[in-house]
Coordinates of C-alpha atoms and ligand atoms in Angstrom, one line a residue:
M469 CA 2.2 -1.6 11.3
I470 CA 4.9 -1.6 8.6
R471 CA 6.8 1.6 8.3
A472 CA 8.9 2.5 5.2
H473 CA 11.6 5.1 5.2
A474 CA 13.3 6.8 2.2
A475 CA 16.8 5.5 1.2
D476 CA 18.6 8.7 2.3
V477 CA 16.9 8.7 5.7
V478 CA 18.0 5.1 6.2
R479 CA 21.5 5.8 5.2
T480 CA 21.8 8.7 7.7
A481 CA 20.3 6.5 10.4
E482 CA 22.8 3.7 9.5
E483 CA 25.7 6.1 9.7
A484 CA 24.6 7.4 13.1
V485 CA 24.5 3.9 14.5
A486 CA 27.6 2.7 12.7
A487 CA 29.6 5.7 14.2
G488 CA 29.0 4.3 17.7
L489 CA 30.1 0.7 16.8
P490 CA 33.7 -0.5 17.1
D491 CA 33.5 -2.1 13.6
G492 CA 31.1 0.5 12.2
L493 CA 29.4 -0.5 9.0
A494 CA 30.9 -4.0 9.1
T495 CA 28.8 -4.7 12.3
L496 CA 25.6 -3.6 10.6
V497 CA 26.4 -5.8 7.5
A498 CA 27.1 -8.7 9.9
R499 CA 23.7 -8.2 11.6
A500 CA 22.0 -7.8 8.2
S501 CA 23.5 -11.0 6.8
A502 CA 22.7 -13.0 9.9
A503 CA 19.1 -12.0 9.6
L504 CA 19.1 -12.7 5.9
A505 CA 20.7 -16.2 6.4
R506 CA 18.0 -17.0 8.9
V507 CA 15.2 -16.3 6.4
V508 CA 17.0 -18.1 3.6
G509 CA 17.5 -21.1 5.9
Q510 CA 13.8 -21.1 6.6
E511 CA 13.0 -21.0 2.9
L512 CA 15.5 -23.8 2.3
R513 CA 13.9 -26.0 4.9
D514 CA 10.6 -25.3 3.3
V515 CA 11.7 -26.0 -0.2
A516 CA 14.4 -28.7 0.2
G517 CA 13.6 -30.1 3.7
R518 CA 16.9 -28.9 5.3
V519 CA 19.7 -26.4 5.0
Y520 CA 22.5 -29.0 4.7
G521 CA 22.9 -29.8 1.0
G522 CA 20.4 -27.2 -0.1
A523 CA 21.4 -25.3 -3.3
V524 CA 21.6 -21.5 -2.9
V525 CA 22.5 -19.1 -5.6
L526 CA 23.5 -15.5 -4.8
L527 CA 23.1 -12.7 -7.4
V528 CA 25.7 -10.2 -6.4
G529 CA 25.9 -6.5 -7.5
G530 CA 28.6 -4.0 -6.8
G531 CA 27.3 -2.4 -3.6
T532 CA 26.8 -3.4 0.1
N533 CA 23.5 -5.2 -0.9
G534 CA 25.7 -7.7 -2.7
G535 CA 27.9 -7.8 0.4
D536 CA 24.9 -8.7 2.6
A537 CA 24.2 -11.6 0.2
L538 CA 27.8 -12.8 0.2
H539 CA 28.1 -12.8 4.0
A540 CA 24.7 -14.6 4.3
G541 CA 26.0 -17.1 1.8
A542 CA 29.1 -17.7 3.9
L543 CA 26.9 -18.4 6.9
L544 CA 24.8 -20.8 4.9
A545 CA 27.8 -22.5 3.4
A546 CA 29.2 -23.0 6.9
R547 CA 25.9 -24.9 7.7
G548 CA 26.4 -27.2 4.7
A549 CA 24.5 -25.5 2.0
A550 CA 25.9 -25.6 -1.5
V551 CA 26.3 -21.8 -2.2
T552 CA 27.2 -20.3 -5.6
A553 CA 27.7 -16.6 -6.1
L554 CA 27.0 -15.2 -9.6
L555 CA 28.8 -11.8 -9.9
A556 CA 27.1 -9.1 -12.0
T557 CA 30.1 -6.8 -11.5
P558 CA 33.9 -7.0 -11.6
S559 CA 34.1 -5.3 -8.2
A560 CA 32.0 -7.2 -5.8
H561 CA 32.1 -6.6 -2.0
A562 CA 35.7 -7.8 -1.1
P563 CA 35.1 -8.9 2.5
G564 CA 32.0 -10.7 1.5
L565 CA 33.7 -12.6 -1.3
A566 CA 36.6 -13.6 1.0
A567 CA 34.1 -14.8 3.7
L568 CA 32.2 -16.9 1.1
R569 CA 35.4 -18.5 -0.3
R570 CA 36.6 -19.3 3.2
A571 CA 33.3 -21.0 4.0
G572 CA 33.6 -23.2 0.8
G573 CA 31.3 -21.3 -1.4
R574 CA 31.8 -21.2 -5.2
V575 CA 32.2 -17.9 -7.1
L576 CA 31.5 -17.4 -10.8
A577 CA 32.9 -14.2 -12.3
E578 CA 30.7 -12.1 -14.6
D579 CA 31.4 -13.9 -17.9
A580 CA 30.7 -17.3 -16.5
A581 CA 27.8 -16.0 -14.4
A582 CA 26.1 -14.6 -17.5
G583 CA 26.6 -17.8 -19.5
A584 CA 25.7 -21.5 -19.4
A585 CA 27.3 -22.1 -16.0
G586 CA 25.3 -19.3 -14.4
R587 CA 22.0 -20.5 -16.1
A588 CA 22.7 -24.1 -14.9
A589 CA 23.3 -22.9 -11.3
V590 CA 20.1 -20.9 -11.3
G591 CA 18.2 -23.8 -12.8
A592 CA 19.4 -26.1 -10.0
A593 CA 18.9 -23.6 -7.2
D594 CA 16.4 -24.2 -4.4
V595 CA 16.7 -20.6 -3.3
V596 CA 18.0 -17.6 -5.1
V597 CA 19.2 -14.6 -3.1
D598 CA 18.8 -11.2 -4.9
G599 CA 21.7 -9.0 -3.8
L600 CA 22.0 -7.1 -7.1
L601 CA 20.9 -3.7 -5.9
G602 CA 19.7 -2.2 -2.6
T603 CA 19.1 1.4 -1.5
G604 CA 21.8 2.7 -3.8
G605 CA 20.3 1.2 -6.9
R606 CA 18.8 3.2 -9.8
P607 CA 15.7 1.7 -11.3
G608 CA 16.1 -0.8 -14.2
L609 CA 18.7 -3.6 -14.3
R610 CA 21.1 -3.6 -17.2
G611 CA 24.0 -5.7 -18.5
T612 CA 24.8 -8.9 -16.5
A613 CA 22.3 -8.0 -13.7
A614 CA 19.5 -8.0 -16.3
V615 CA 20.6 -11.3 -17.7
L616 CA 20.7 -12.9 -14.3
A617 CA 17.3 -11.6 -13.4
G618 CA 15.9 -13.0 -16.6
A619 CA 17.4 -16.5 -15.8
V620 CA 15.7 -16.3 -12.3
A621 CA 12.4 -15.2 -13.8
A622 CA 12.5 -18.3 -16.1
G623 CA 13.5 -20.7 -13.3
G624 CA 11.5 -22.2 -10.5
A625 CA 13.6 -21.3 -7.4
R626 CA 12.2 -19.5 -4.4
V627 CA 13.6 -15.9 -4.5
V628 CA 14.6 -14.0 -1.4
A629 CA 15.4 -10.3 -2.1
V630 CA 17.9 -8.4 0.1
D631 CA 16.3 -5.2 1.2
V632 CA 14.4 -4.5 -2.0
P633 CA 13.6 -6.4 -5.2
S634 CA 16.4 -5.2 -7.4
G635 CA 15.6 -2.9 -10.3
T636 CA 12.4 -1.3 -8.8
D637 CA 12.4 2.4 -8.0
V638 CA 13.2 2.3 -4.2
G639 CA 11.5 5.7 -3.5
T640 CA 8.4 5.6 -5.7
G641 CA 7.6 1.9 -6.3
A642 CA 7.7 2.4 -10.1
V643 CA 8.7 -0.7 -12.1
P644 CA 10.8 0.0 -15.2
A645 CA 9.3 -1.2 -18.5
G646 CA 11.0 -3.9 -20.4
P647 CA 10.5 -7.4 -21.6
V648 CA 10.8 -10.3 -19.0
D649 CA 12.1 -13.4 -20.6
A650 CA 14.8 -16.1 -20.0
G651 CA 17.5 -13.7 -21.3
S652 CA 16.7 -10.5 -19.5
A653 CA 14.4 -8.8 -17.0
P654 CA 14.4 -5.1 -15.8
C655 CA 13.8 -6.2 -12.2
V656 CA 13.6 -9.1 -9.9
R657 CA 10.3 -10.7 -8.6
A658 CA 10.8 -12.0 -5.1
D659 CA 8.8 -14.4 -2.9
V660 CA 10.2 -12.9 0.3
T661 CA 12.0 -9.6 0.9
V662 CA 14.2 -9.1 4.0
A663 CA 14.0 -5.4 4.7
L664 CA 17.1 -4.3 6.7
G665 CA 16.4 -2.0 9.6
T666 CA 13.1 -0.7 8.2
A667 CA 11.1 -1.3 5.1
K668 CA 11.7 0.9 2.0
P669 CA 8.9 2.7 0.1
T670 CA 9.1 0.3 -2.9
L671 CA 7.9 -2.6 -0.6
L672 CA 4.6 -0.8 0.1
L673 CA 4.0 1.1 -3.1
P674 CA 2.3 -0.3 -6.2
P675 CA 3.2 -1.6 -8.7
A676 CA 6.6 -2.6 -7.2
S677 CA 5.0 -3.9 -4.0
A678 CA 3.6 -6.8 -6.0
L679 CA 7.3 -7.9 -6.7
A680 CA 8.3 -7.9 -3.1
G681 CA 6.4 -10.9 -1.9
R682 CA 6.2 -11.4 1.9
V683 CA 8.1 -8.6 3.7
V684 CA 10.2 -9.5 6.7
V685 CA 11.6 -6.5 8.6
A686 CA 14.9 -7.5 10.2
G687 CA 16.2 -5.3 13.1
I688 CA 19.8 -4.3 12.7
G689 CA 19.8 -1.7 15.5
L690 CA 18.7 1.4 13.8
R691 CA 17.2 3.9 16.3
P692 CA 13.6 5.1 15.7
D693 CA 14.7 8.7 16.6
D694 CA 17.3 8.6 13.8
L695 CA 14.7 7.3 11.3
G696 CA 12.0 9.8 12.2
A697 CA 8.6 9.8 10.5
P698 CA 8.1 7.2 7.8
A699 CA 7.5 8.1 4.2
V700 CA 4.9 5.3 3.8
E701 CA 3.1 3.1 6.3
R702 CA 0.7 0.3 6.3
L703 CA -1.7 -0.1 9.3
G704 CA -2.2 -3.5 10.8
A705 CA -5.4 -4.8 12.4
A706 CA -4.3 -3.6 15.9
D707 CA -3.6 -0.1 14.6
V708 CA -7.0 0.1 13.0
A709 CA -8.7 -1.2 16.1
A710 CA -6.8 1.3 18.4
R711 CA -7.9 4.3 16.2
W712 CA -11.5 3.2 15.4
P713 CA -14.0 5.5 17.2
R714 CA -16.1 3.9 19.9
P715 CA -19.2 5.3 21.7
T716 CA -18.9 6.0 25.4
G717 CA -21.5 6.2 28.1
T718 CA -22.2 9.8 27.3
S719 CA -22.4 9.4 23.5
D720 CA -25.5 10.2 21.6
K721 CA -26.3 9.8 17.9
Y722 CA -25.2 13.4 17.1
S723 CA -21.9 13.2 19.0
R724 CA -21.1 10.0 17.2
G725 CA -21.5 11.7 13.9
V726 CA -24.2 12.2 11.3
V727 CA -23.3 11.1 7.8
G728 CA -25.0 12.8 4.9
V729 CA -25.1 10.8 1.7
V730 CA -25.7 12.1 -1.8
A731 CA -25.5 9.0 -3.9
G732 CA -27.3 7.3 -6.8
G733 CA -30.1 8.7 -8.9
A734 CA -32.8 7.6 -11.3
T735 CA -30.3 5.3 -13.0
Y736 CA -27.9 4.0 -10.4
T737 CA -30.2 3.3 -7.5
G738 CA -28.0 0.6 -6.0
A739 CA -25.2 3.0 -5.1
A740 CA -27.6 4.8 -2.8
V741 CA -28.6 1.6 -1.0
L742 CA -25.0 0.4 -0.7
A743 CA -23.4 3.7 0.5
T744 CA -26.1 4.3 3.1
G745 CA -26.1 0.6 4.2
A746 CA -22.3 0.7 4.6
A747 CA -22.6 3.8 6.7
T748 CA -25.2 2.4 9.0
R749 CA -23.4 -1.0 9.3
A750 CA -20.0 0.6 10.0
G751 CA -21.5 2.4 13.0
A752 CA -22.7 5.9 12.1
G753 CA -24.6 7.8 14.8
M754 CA -27.1 8.6 12.1
V755 CA -27.3 8.5 8.2
R756 CA -29.2 11.1 6.2
Y757 CA -29.9 10.5 2.5
L758 CA -30.6 13.0 -0.2
G759 CA -31.8 11.9 -3.6
P760 CA -34.8 11.5 -5.9
A761 CA -37.9 9.6 -4.9
R762 CA -37.0 6.2 -6.4
P763 CA -33.6 5.6 -4.7
T764 CA -35.1 7.2 -1.5
D765 CA -37.9 4.7 -1.4
L766 CA -35.4 1.8 -2.0
V767 CA -33.1 3.1 0.7
R768 CA -36.0 3.4 3.2
A769 CA -37.3 0.0 2.4
R770 CA -33.9 -1.6 2.9
W771 CA -32.6 0.5 5.8
P772 CA -35.5 1.9 7.8
E773 CA -33.0 3.7 10.1
V774 CA -31.8 6.0 7.4
V775 CA -33.4 9.5 7.6
P776 CA -34.3 11.0 4.2
G777 CA -34.1 14.7 3.5
P778 CA -31.9 17.6 4.4
G779 CA -30.5 18.4 7.8
R780 CA -27.2 19.1 9.7
V781 CA -24.4 16.5 9.1
Q782 CA -20.9 16.1 10.5
A783 CA -19.6 14.8 7.1
W784 CA -20.9 14.4 3.6
V785 CA -20.4 11.4 1.3
L786 CA -20.9 12.8 -2.2
G787 CA -21.0 11.1 -5.6
P788 CA -21.3 7.3 -5.6
G789 CA -23.5 6.4 -8.5
V790 CA -24.3 10.0 -9.2
D791 CA -24.6 10.9 -12.9
P792 CA -22.6 14.2 -13.3
D793 CA -25.5 15.4 -15.6
D794 CA -28.1 14.8 -13.0
E795 CA -29.3 18.3 -12.1
E796 CA -31.1 17.4 -8.9
Q797 CA -28.2 15.5 -7.4
G798 CA -25.8 18.1 -8.8
D799 CA -27.6 20.7 -6.7
H800 CA -27.3 18.6 -3.6
V801 CA -23.6 18.0 -4.3
R802 CA -22.8 21.7 -4.8
A803 CA -24.8 22.7 -1.7
A804 CA -22.9 20.1 0.4
L805 CA -19.5 21.2 -1.0
A806 CA -20.3 24.8 0.0
E807 CA -20.8 23.8 3.7
D808 CA -17.9 24.0 6.2
V809 CA -17.8 20.3 6.9
P810 CA -15.6 17.4 5.8
C811 CA -16.6 16.0 2.4
V812 CA -15.8 12.5 1.1
V813 CA -16.0 13.0 -2.7
D814 CA -16.4 10.0 -5.0
A815 CA -17.2 9.1 -8.6
G816 CA -19.8 11.5 -10.1
A817 CA -19.0 14.3 -7.6
L818 CA -15.3 14.6 -8.5
P819 CA -15.9 17.0 -11.4
A820 CA -18.1 19.2 -9.2
L821 CA -15.4 19.4 -6.6
V822 CA -12.9 20.7 -9.2
T823 CA -15.4 23.3 -10.3
A824 CA -16.2 24.3 -6.8
L825 CA -12.5 24.8 -6.0
A826 CA -12.0 26.9 -9.2
D827 CA -15.1 29.0 -8.2
G828 CA -14.1 29.4 -4.6
A829 CA -17.3 27.6 -3.8
R830 CA -15.9 24.8 -1.5
G831 CA -16.7 25.5 2.1
D832 CA -14.1 25.6 4.9
G833 CA -13.8 21.9 5.6
P834 CA -11.3 19.2 4.7
T835 CA -11.9 17.1 1.6
L836 CA -11.1 13.4 0.8
L837 CA -11.2 12.2 -2.8
L838 CA -11.9 8.5 -3.6
P839 CA -11.0 8.0 -7.3
H840 CA -10.0 4.8 -9.0
A841 CA -7.2 5.0 -11.5
G842 CA -9.4 6.0 -14.4
E843 CA -11.2 8.7 -12.4
L844 CA -7.9 10.1 -11.2
A845 CA -6.7 10.4 -14.8
R846 CA -9.9 12.3 -15.7
L847 CA -9.5 14.5 -12.6
L848 CA -6.0 15.4 -13.5
G849 CA -7.1 16.2 -17.0
Q850 CA -9.7 18.6 -15.5
L851 CA -7.0 20.1 -13.3
G852 CA -4.9 20.8 -16.4
T853 CA -2.4 18.0 -16.3
P854 CA -3.9 15.4 -18.6
C855 CA -2.7 11.8 -18.4
G856 CA -4.0 8.3 -19.1
R857 CA -5.2 5.5 -16.8
D858 CA -2.0 3.6 -17.7
D859 CA 0.1 6.5 -16.5
V860 CA -1.7 6.5 -13.2
E861 CA -1.3 2.7 -12.8
A862 CA 2.4 2.9 -13.7
R863 CA 3.2 5.7 -11.1
P864 CA 0.2 5.8 -8.7
L865 CA 2.0 7.7 -5.9
E866 CA 3.2 10.5 -8.3
H867 CA -0.3 11.0 -9.8
A868 CA -2.2 10.8 -6.5
R869 CA 0.3 13.4 -5.0
R870 CA -0.2 15.7 -8.0
A871 CA -4.0 15.7 -7.5
A872 CA -3.6 16.1 -3.7
D873 CA -1.3 19.1 -4.2
A874 CA -3.5 20.7 -6.8
T875 CA -6.7 20.4 -4.8
G876 CA -5.4 20.5 -1.2
A877 CA -7.5 17.3 -0.6
V878 CA -6.4 14.0 0.7
V879 CA -6.4 11.6 -2.3
L880 CA -7.4 8.0 -1.7
L881 CA -6.5 6.1 -4.9
K882 CA -8.4 2.8 -5.0
G883 CA -7.0 -0.4 -6.3
G884 CA -5.6 -3.8 -5.3
T885 CA -3.3 -1.8 -3.1
T886 CA -5.0 1.5 -2.1
L887 CA -2.9 4.6 -1.4
V888 CA -4.0 7.5 0.8
V889 CA -2.0 10.5 0.0
P890 CA -2.2 13.8 1.9
P891 CA -1.3 17.1 0.2
G892 CA 2.3 18.4 0.8
R893 CA 5.6 16.5 0.9
A894 CA 6.3 14.0 3.7
G895 CA 8.6 15.4 6.3
A896 CA 8.9 16.3 9.9
G897 CA 5.3 16.3 11.3
A898 CA 3.8 15.4 8.0
V899 CA 1.2 12.6 7.7
P900 CA 2.9 9.7 5.8
V901 CA 1.4 8.2 2.7
R902 CA -0.7 5.2 3.7
S903 CA -0.7 2.0 1.7
Q904 CA -3.4 -0.6 2.5
A905 CA -3.7 -4.1 1.0
D906 CA -6.2 -5.8 3.3
G907 CA -8.7 -7.0 0.7
T908 CA -9.1 -9.6 -1.9
P909 CA -9.2 -9.2 -5.7
W910 CA -12.8 -10.4 -5.5
L911 CA -13.5 -6.8 -4.3
A912 CA -13.1 -5.7 -7.9
T913 CA -16.8 -5.8 -8.4
A914 CA -19.5 -3.2 -9.1
G915 CA -20.7 -1.4 -6.1
S916 CA -17.7 -2.2 -3.9
G917 CA -16.4 1.4 -4.1
D918 CA -19.9 2.6 -2.9
V919 CA -19.5 0.5 0.2
L920 CA -16.0 2.0 0.8
A921 CA -17.4 5.5 0.5
G922 CA -20.0 4.8 3.2
V923 CA -17.5 3.3 5.6
V924 CA -15.1 6.2 5.2
G925 CA -18.0 8.7 5.7
V926 CA -18.6 7.2 9.2
L927 CA -15.1 8.0 10.2
A928 CA -15.1 11.5 8.7
A929 CA -18.4 12.2 10.6
A930 CA -16.8 10.9 13.8
G931 CA -14.2 13.7 13.5
L932 CA -11.2 11.6 12.4
D933 CA -8.5 13.3 10.3
L934 CA -9.4 12.4 6.7
A935 CA -6.1 10.7 6.0
D936 CA -6.8 8.4 9.0
A937 CA -10.4 8.0 7.9
G938 CA -9.3 6.9 4.5
A939 CA -6.8 4.4 5.7
L940 CA -9.0 2.9 8.4
G941 CA -12.0 2.7 6.1
T942 CA -9.9 1.0 3.4
A943 CA -8.6 -1.5 5.9
V944 CA -12.0 -2.4 7.2
H945 CA -13.6 -2.5 3.7
G946 CA -10.8 -4.9 2.7
L947 CA -11.3 -7.1 5.8
A948 CA -15.1 -7.2 5.2
G949 CA -14.4 -8.1 1.6
S950 CA -12.2 -11.0 2.6
A951 CA -14.9 -12.1 5.1
A952 CA -17.6 -11.9 2.5
S953 CA -15.5 -13.7 -0.1
A954 CA -14.3 -16.7 1.9
G955 CA -11.9 -17.3 -1.1
G956 CA -14.6 -17.0 -3.8
P957 CA -16.9 -14.5 -5.5
L958 CA -18.6 -11.8 -3.5
H959 CA -21.2 -9.1 -4.2
A960 CA -21.1 -5.6 -2.8
E961 CA -24.1 -6.1 -0.6
A962 CA -22.3 -9.0 1.2
V963 CA -19.5 -6.7 2.0
V964 CA -22.0 -4.4 3.7
A965 CA -23.5 -7.3 5.6
A966 CA -20.0 -8.4 6.8
L967 CA -19.1 -5.0 8.3
P968 CA -20.6 -5.4 11.9
E969 CA -19.1 -8.8 12.4
V970 CA -15.7 -7.8 11.1
L971 CA -15.7 -4.7 13.3
T972 CA -16.8 -6.6 16.3
A973 CA -14.0 -9.1 15.9
L974 CA -11.5 -6.3 15.3
L975 CA -12.5 -4.2 18.3
E976 CA -13.0 -6.9 20.9
D977 CA -9.2 -7.6 21.1
V978 CA -8.3 -4.0 21.9
P979 CA -9.1 -2.4 25.3
T980 CA -11.0 0.9 25.2
G981 CA -8.9 3.9 25.9
Ligands
NPW1781 N1 24.6 1.6 4.5 C1 24.6 0.8 5.6 O1 25.0 1.2 6.7 C2 24.1 -0.6 5.5 C3 23.6 -1.0 4.2 N2 23.1 -2.2 4.1 C4 23.0 -2.7 2.8 O2 23.6 -1.9 1.8 C5 22.6 -1.6 0.8 C6 23.0 -0.3 0.1 O3 24.3 -0.4 -0.3 P1 24.9 0.6 -1.3 O4 24.7 1.9 -0.9 O5 26.3 0.1 -1.6 O6 24.0 0.4 -2.6 P2 23.7 -0.9 -3.5 O7 22.3 -0.7 -4.0 O8 24.0 -2.2 -2.9 O9 24.6 -0.8 -4.8 C7 24.8 0.4 -5.4 C8 25.9 0.1 -6.5 O10 25.2 -0.4 -7.6 C9 25.5 0.4 -8.8 N3 24.2 0.6 -9.4 C10 23.2 1.5 -9.1 N4 22.2 1.3 -9.9 C11 22.5 0.4 -10.8 C12 21.9 -0.2 -11.9 N5 20.6 0.2 -12.3 N6 22.5 -1.1 -12.6 C13 23.8 -1.5 -12.3 N7 24.5 -1.0 -11.3 C14 23.8 0.0 -10.5 C15 26.2 1.7 -8.2 O11 27.2 2.0 -9.0 P3 27.3 3.5 -9.7 O12 26.9 3.2 -11.1 O13 26.4 4.4 -9.0 O14 28.7 3.8 -9.6 C16 26.7 1.2 -6.9 O15 28.0 0.7 -7.0 C17 21.3 -1.7 1.4 O16 20.3 -1.9 0.5 C18 21.5 -2.9 2.3 O17 21.4 -4.1 1.6 C19 22.9 -3.1 5.2 O18 23.9 -4.2 5.1 C20 23.0 -2.4 6.6 C21 24.1 -1.4 6.6
ADP1782 N1 -7.6 -6.3 -7.3 C1 -8.1 -5.8 -6.3 N2 -7.8 -6.3 -5.0 C2 -8.4 -5.8 -3.9 N3 -9.3 -4.8 -3.9 C3 -9.6 -4.2 -5.1 C4 -9.1 -4.7 -6.3 N4 -9.6 -4.0 -7.3 C5 -10.4 -3.1 -6.8 N5 -10.5 -3.2 -5.4 C6 -11.2 -2.4 -4.5 O1 -12.6 -2.5 -4.8 C7 -13.2 -1.2 -4.8 C8 -13.7 -0.8 -6.2 O2 -14.1 0.5 -6.2 P1 -14.7 1.2 -7.5 O3 -13.7 1.0 -8.6 O4 -15.0 2.5 -7.2 O5 -15.9 0.3 -7.9 P2 -17.5 0.8 -8.0 O6 -17.4 2.1 -8.6 O7 -18.1 -0.2 -9.0 O8 -18.1 0.7 -6.7 C9 -12.1 -0.3 -4.2 O9 -12.3 -0.2 -2.8 C10 -10.8 -1.0 -4.6 O10 -9.8 -0.7 -3.7
K1783 K1 18.2 -6.6 -3.7

């Protein structure tokens, strides 16, 4: 599990710990820079074979983030690395500067750093350490910081970011617009980010999460009680396994959960086969299918265990491959939405959900929406706040949250990184935003989302909270996609086929509760 806390929460937790330390903040900076120096040392060994003689360039802004970089540089210089600090500010962290100079490091003031000498240093660097901005940074680099980030983007050095990739929006993961060239960049792209004390939301939230590289969380002594609930979290395999529902000796098919699926139609028959197949392969107690004769026949031929026709269910999966103009499927969707059971609403059923909410026709059960970016833009339009797909992709958390707050549903926004956003602000007792990136880009293929809907339906029918169902289902869908791909193309049916094997491997390592 990776947990990310908001900048103000981290600052308060740091102050609480620092207050009890003889040297206060300086002790935390010493811990942070020691952890940072260890990671940079590993990268140097990887790139240059050893620390001694390796070329390290520090990009240094005006805050403590720059101080961390300078102190880490001093530790590396003491181990024989050739360390050059490029200052983006006239007022860099004074104790850090003094330490670096004492250890034999070189310091280029702003003018030289932004000119030919700075470019030459970046060009010759094995590792660049990004200490321009940390949790006190506003998004978007300007001035010398932007010039230095441009030089790094044009060079080939390994980049280690201190705490966050500078220039990204620490709280939301937005990436400021602006050209990236050898002369300027609005933010830094890192290969590794050393998160100090805890991760920050920008490391887990797209699009900025793509600029963080590998995330290493370095303990600096912050207390979990001071940090409280995270704003964002990413479940690991052990977290998924521990939460995945398992049958016991007294289970029967009904207690495990019956999933009702309204998917496909005369045109998109495959969605019906994929969604029902995913639900059976992910371990539903039973799967019911509602749809016209042709997809029903195909579902029965492929999965004889699926039960066609109406009946009681513990959760509905509504909409994969459903044409919103299909009257017959539309009737099934509306009837299901009116029931007091959890509903997982995808694709063609999303417009019907908005209508049902407006008409007071949604029953008394929780709802989980599964839009991709284009569908979320359309949904927001229907909810009275129109926007484009590009807007959603630039600020996915903001838009998913808007839809969650407007509908009262949990919103699972699909993509390379999938966000699961519950309604209401994060805070004491609130469920954090989940961010899962377990899959492979090969999952971007037709029918892949139908499989996800079926997997999530199993968890909803088993009685999981829908935010958990969304995150766990996304993780397992991603793992099954990776298993089906083996590094190359996959088709959605192969993801269904991979589910039992992936779940078996996942669950066998964790003892039953
Ligand atoms: N606190 C602790 O206990 C510990 C903190 N630690 C470390 O401290 C980091 C946070 O340090 P920090 O608070 O000094 O903020 P940081 O981001 O380095 O600099 C802010 C400065 O930059 C400026 N500035 C802002 N935006 C800008 C922009 N777009 N372009 C240009 N300038 C901009 C802003 O100036 P302003 O314009 O607001 O006057 C301000 O001077 C944290 O990430 C971690 O690395 C750890 O060592 C552990 C202990
Ligand atoms: N670049 C990517 N990397 C990993 N997973 C992706 C990527 N793009 C899409 N996915 C996943 O693939 C699935 C695609 O779903 P969706 O867009 O609904 O496709 P369809 O409607 O054709 O089934 C989602 O689970 C999404 O998270
Ligand atoms: K940084």
